[in-house]
């Protein structure tokens, strides 16, 4: 039993701090499947249905709801109750007429931020890197593990607006001075502000960005900045825009 538990489940006291479960209530919780998001930055679908949305009283009821195809992630039905849901994913409950975007709050916890049904047709994806493949096409690799081919001129750090679920590029947000950025890591996680200066180093030191917010400014790593728009965010955020 211990071997089976270690493969299929995760001990609660070892679960990430942002999971909304009591570490001592039971011994085990569900272990996420391998997928687009690492365990440190994701929530299993069962935890979302049972513990966050509370539309199921227990794990069995949550599995039934998920297996019936009542939950969509990025426009696709997901029937794996262990599927890892992470930053910027769009969750829809068509029967209930509700939709959410997964975002960090200022404590670094992943939260389900309610969105209007009309905002479920697109997703923001940060370009992590890009490669040239056979035929001269450029493949963009995104923060959520997906990728797409493009002829466009995009750089690492730019954010692509993807239609979902077909993954067609609808628009883009350049990583540049004056854009609005959401901080996704470090002590300023969950805060947003204006990109004032991008510092590119020519050494092993990481690139940094100066962010201005409410008259104050701070420096953070470039990799922690997720741009959301030029003059205002394209999406609503926890606590308002």
XYZ file of C-alpha atoms in Angstrom:
241
model
C 0.000 0.000 0.000
C 2.827 2.407 0.754
C 4.334 1.826 -2.680
C 1.010 2.357 -4.455
C 0.357 5.491 -2.399
C 3.707 6.981 -3.304
C 3.035 6.468 -7.021
C -0.539 7.687 -7.222
C -0.784 10.043 -4.288
C 1.150 12.683 -2.450
C 1.458 13.030 1.307
C -0.465 16.117 2.343
C 2.309 17.605 4.443
C 4.555 17.505 1.344
C 2.060 19.292 -0.913
C 2.925 22.836 -2.120
C 2.001 25.620 0.286
C -0.360 27.223 -2.227
C -2.659 24.183 -2.260
C -5.806 24.976 -0.231
C -5.855 21.742 1.735
C -5.270 21.007 5.414
C -1.919 19.191 5.701
C -3.004 17.068 8.687
C -6.650 16.334 7.888
C -5.798 13.166 5.945
C -2.560 11.388 5.087
C -2.751 11.495 1.293
C -3.879 13.882 -1.436
C -3.901 13.499 -5.209
C -0.555 13.688 -7.022
C -0.633 15.670 -10.301
C 0.016 13.852 -13.541
C 3.056 14.847 -15.589
C 1.896 17.733 -17.742
C 2.327 21.337 -18.846
C 2.992 22.719 -15.347
C 5.366 21.569 -12.609
C 3.867 20.459 -9.291
C 5.251 23.587 -7.582
C 3.236 25.803 -9.922
C 0.033 23.868 -10.434
C -3.121 22.501 -8.861
C -4.574 19.052 -9.631
C -8.010 19.265 -11.220
C -9.532 17.267 -8.364
C -8.284 19.786 -5.779
C -9.835 22.598 -7.825
C -13.232 20.899 -8.080
C -13.411 19.636 -4.489
C -11.407 22.090 -2.378
C -11.473 25.408 -4.241
C -14.762 25.482 -6.147
C -16.367 23.113 -3.626
C -18.784 21.670 -6.164
C -18.048 18.192 -4.830
C -18.122 16.973 -1.234
C -15.419 14.366 -1.646
C -12.876 12.918 -4.074
C -15.335 10.393 -5.504
C -17.865 13.072 -6.441
C -15.107 15.235 -7.910
C -13.874 12.366 -10.094
C -17.403 11.772 -11.398
C -17.843 15.445 -12.330
C -14.472 15.502 -14.094
C -15.010 12.153 -15.835
C -18.377 13.372 -17.133
C -16.573 16.097 -19.058
C -18.017 18.960 -17.023
C -14.694 20.808 -16.676
C -12.788 22.455 -19.521
C -9.198 23.661 -19.338
C -8.137 26.043 -22.102
C -11.213 25.117 -24.084
C -10.696 21.349 -23.952
C -12.476 18.771 -21.816
C -10.094 17.243 -19.295
C -11.119 13.933 -17.758
C -7.910 13.232 -15.858
C -8.625 14.232 -12.257
C -4.866 14.555 -11.712
C -4.366 16.977 -14.625
C -2.106 19.876 -13.500
C -3.721 23.290 -13.921
C -1.439 26.310 -13.676
C -0.762 29.989 -14.259
C -2.956 31.643 -16.926
C -4.988 28.493 -17.605
C -8.669 29.132 -18.315
C -11.141 26.886 -16.486
C -14.760 26.640 -17.628
C -17.787 24.970 -16.070
C -20.297 25.136 -18.950
C -23.205 23.641 -16.999
C -22.824 26.264 -14.278
C -22.043 29.070 -16.726
C -18.872 29.966 -14.817
C -15.286 30.556 -15.903
C -11.996 31.354 -14.178
C -8.410 32.291 -14.973
C -5.623 30.903 -12.765
C -3.547 33.781 -11.368
C -1.283 34.435 -8.369
C -2.401 36.576 -5.456
C 0.020 38.754 -3.476
C 0.791 35.866 -1.112
C 2.009 33.778 -4.028
C -0.977 31.452 -3.949
C -2.660 30.347 -7.151
C -6.272 31.528 -7.149
C -9.202 31.082 -9.506
C -10.124 34.571 -10.655
C -13.697 34.744 -12.067
C -13.926 36.005 -15.640
C -16.782 36.801 -17.990
C -17.748 34.122 -20.481
C -16.608 36.343 -23.354
C -13.035 36.318 -22.014
C -12.678 32.549 -22.181
C -11.807 32.440 -25.860
C -8.193 33.514 -25.451
C -5.186 32.815 -23.279
C -1.990 34.768 -22.621
C 1.225 32.762 -23.132
C 4.744 34.033 -22.441
C 7.464 33.145 -24.944
C 10.093 31.246 -22.954
C 12.322 30.567 -25.949
C 12.157 30.032 -29.687
C 13.893 27.703 -32.138
C 14.206 27.507 -35.900
C 13.089 24.177 -37.267
C 13.354 22.467 -40.648
C 11.951 24.638 -43.401
C 12.915 27.885 -41.714
C 9.815 28.083 -39.547
C 10.088 29.519 -36.041
C 8.704 27.493 -33.142
C 7.670 29.461 -30.086
C 7.830 27.606 -26.766
C 5.492 28.976 -24.097
C 5.436 29.066 -20.295
C 2.689 26.439 -20.124
C 4.543 23.816 -22.125
C 2.730 24.358 -25.410
C 4.309 25.590 -28.617
C 3.297 26.864 -32.034
C 4.823 27.690 -35.403
C 4.895 31.249 -36.652
C 6.373 33.565 -39.271
C 6.102 36.518 -36.883
C 8.996 38.312 -35.235
C 8.630 37.536 -31.534
C 11.236 37.657 -28.794
C 11.711 35.879 -25.489
C 9.540 37.607 -22.899
C 6.874 38.707 -25.369
C 3.367 37.518 -24.554
C 1.205 35.943 -27.237
C -2.582 36.153 -27.217
C -3.749 32.715 -28.325
C -7.257 31.782 -29.323
C -8.243 28.617 -27.488
C -8.563 25.780 -28.103
C -7.285 26.139 -31.716
C -4.051 27.930 -30.670
C -4.199 30.536 -33.429
C -2.219 33.695 -32.673
C -4.668 36.561 -32.203
C -2.339 39.317 -31.004
C 0.869 39.899 -29.069
C 2.296 42.131 -26.334
C 5.917 43.176 -26.712
C 8.173 43.054 -23.676
C 9.271 46.676 -23.654
C 9.343 49.846 -21.589
C 5.889 51.208 -20.798
C 4.060 47.913 -20.734
C 2.088 46.684 -17.736
C 3.706 43.693 -16.067
C 2.481 41.132 -13.548
C 5.146 39.777 -11.201
C 5.069 35.977 -11.080
C 7.902 35.251 -8.631
C 10.017 36.654 -5.830
C 8.883 38.846 -2.950
C 6.709 41.032 -5.213
C 4.698 38.130 -6.622
C 1.131 39.069 -7.541
C 1.911 42.793 -7.878
C 1.553 44.674 -11.146
C 3.248 47.798 -12.395
C 4.781 49.575 -15.358
C 8.024 48.366 -16.932
C 10.364 51.358 -16.625
C 13.717 49.849 -17.524
C 14.980 46.520 -18.847
C 18.565 45.722 -17.880
C 20.236 43.178 -20.149
C 23.516 41.864 -18.747
C 26.435 40.502 -20.760
C 27.501 38.097 -18.056
C 26.197 35.126 -16.107
C 24.118 37.477 -13.967
C 20.373 37.391 -14.671
C 18.623 40.155 -16.608
C 16.543 42.476 -14.440
C 13.639 44.891 -14.816
C 12.705 48.038 -12.921
C 8.975 48.139 -12.165
C 7.100 51.256 -11.087
C 3.869 50.978 -9.121
C 1.915 53.657 -7.244
C 4.839 56.063 -7.170
C 7.303 53.466 -5.922
C 9.737 51.323 -7.852
C 11.541 48.036 -7.348
C 13.822 45.727 -9.293
C 12.973 42.147 -10.116
C 14.206 39.415 -12.431
C 13.184 39.671 -16.079
C 11.915 36.093 -15.950
C 9.462 37.129 -13.224
C 7.710 39.743 -15.391
C 4.678 38.689 -17.441
C 3.505 41.615 -19.580
C -0.263 42.084 -19.803
C -0.761 45.084 -22.085
C 0.564 48.405 -23.296
C -1.631 50.923 -21.470
C -3.788 48.623 -19.376
C -3.974 44.863 -18.731
C -5.806 42.757 -21.313
C -7.262 40.702 -18.487
C -8.791 41.449 -15.107
C -6.739 40.622 -12.014
C -7.451 39.637 -8.398
C -8.133 42.830 -6.485
C -9.062 44.741 -9.657
C -6.998 46.286 -12.419
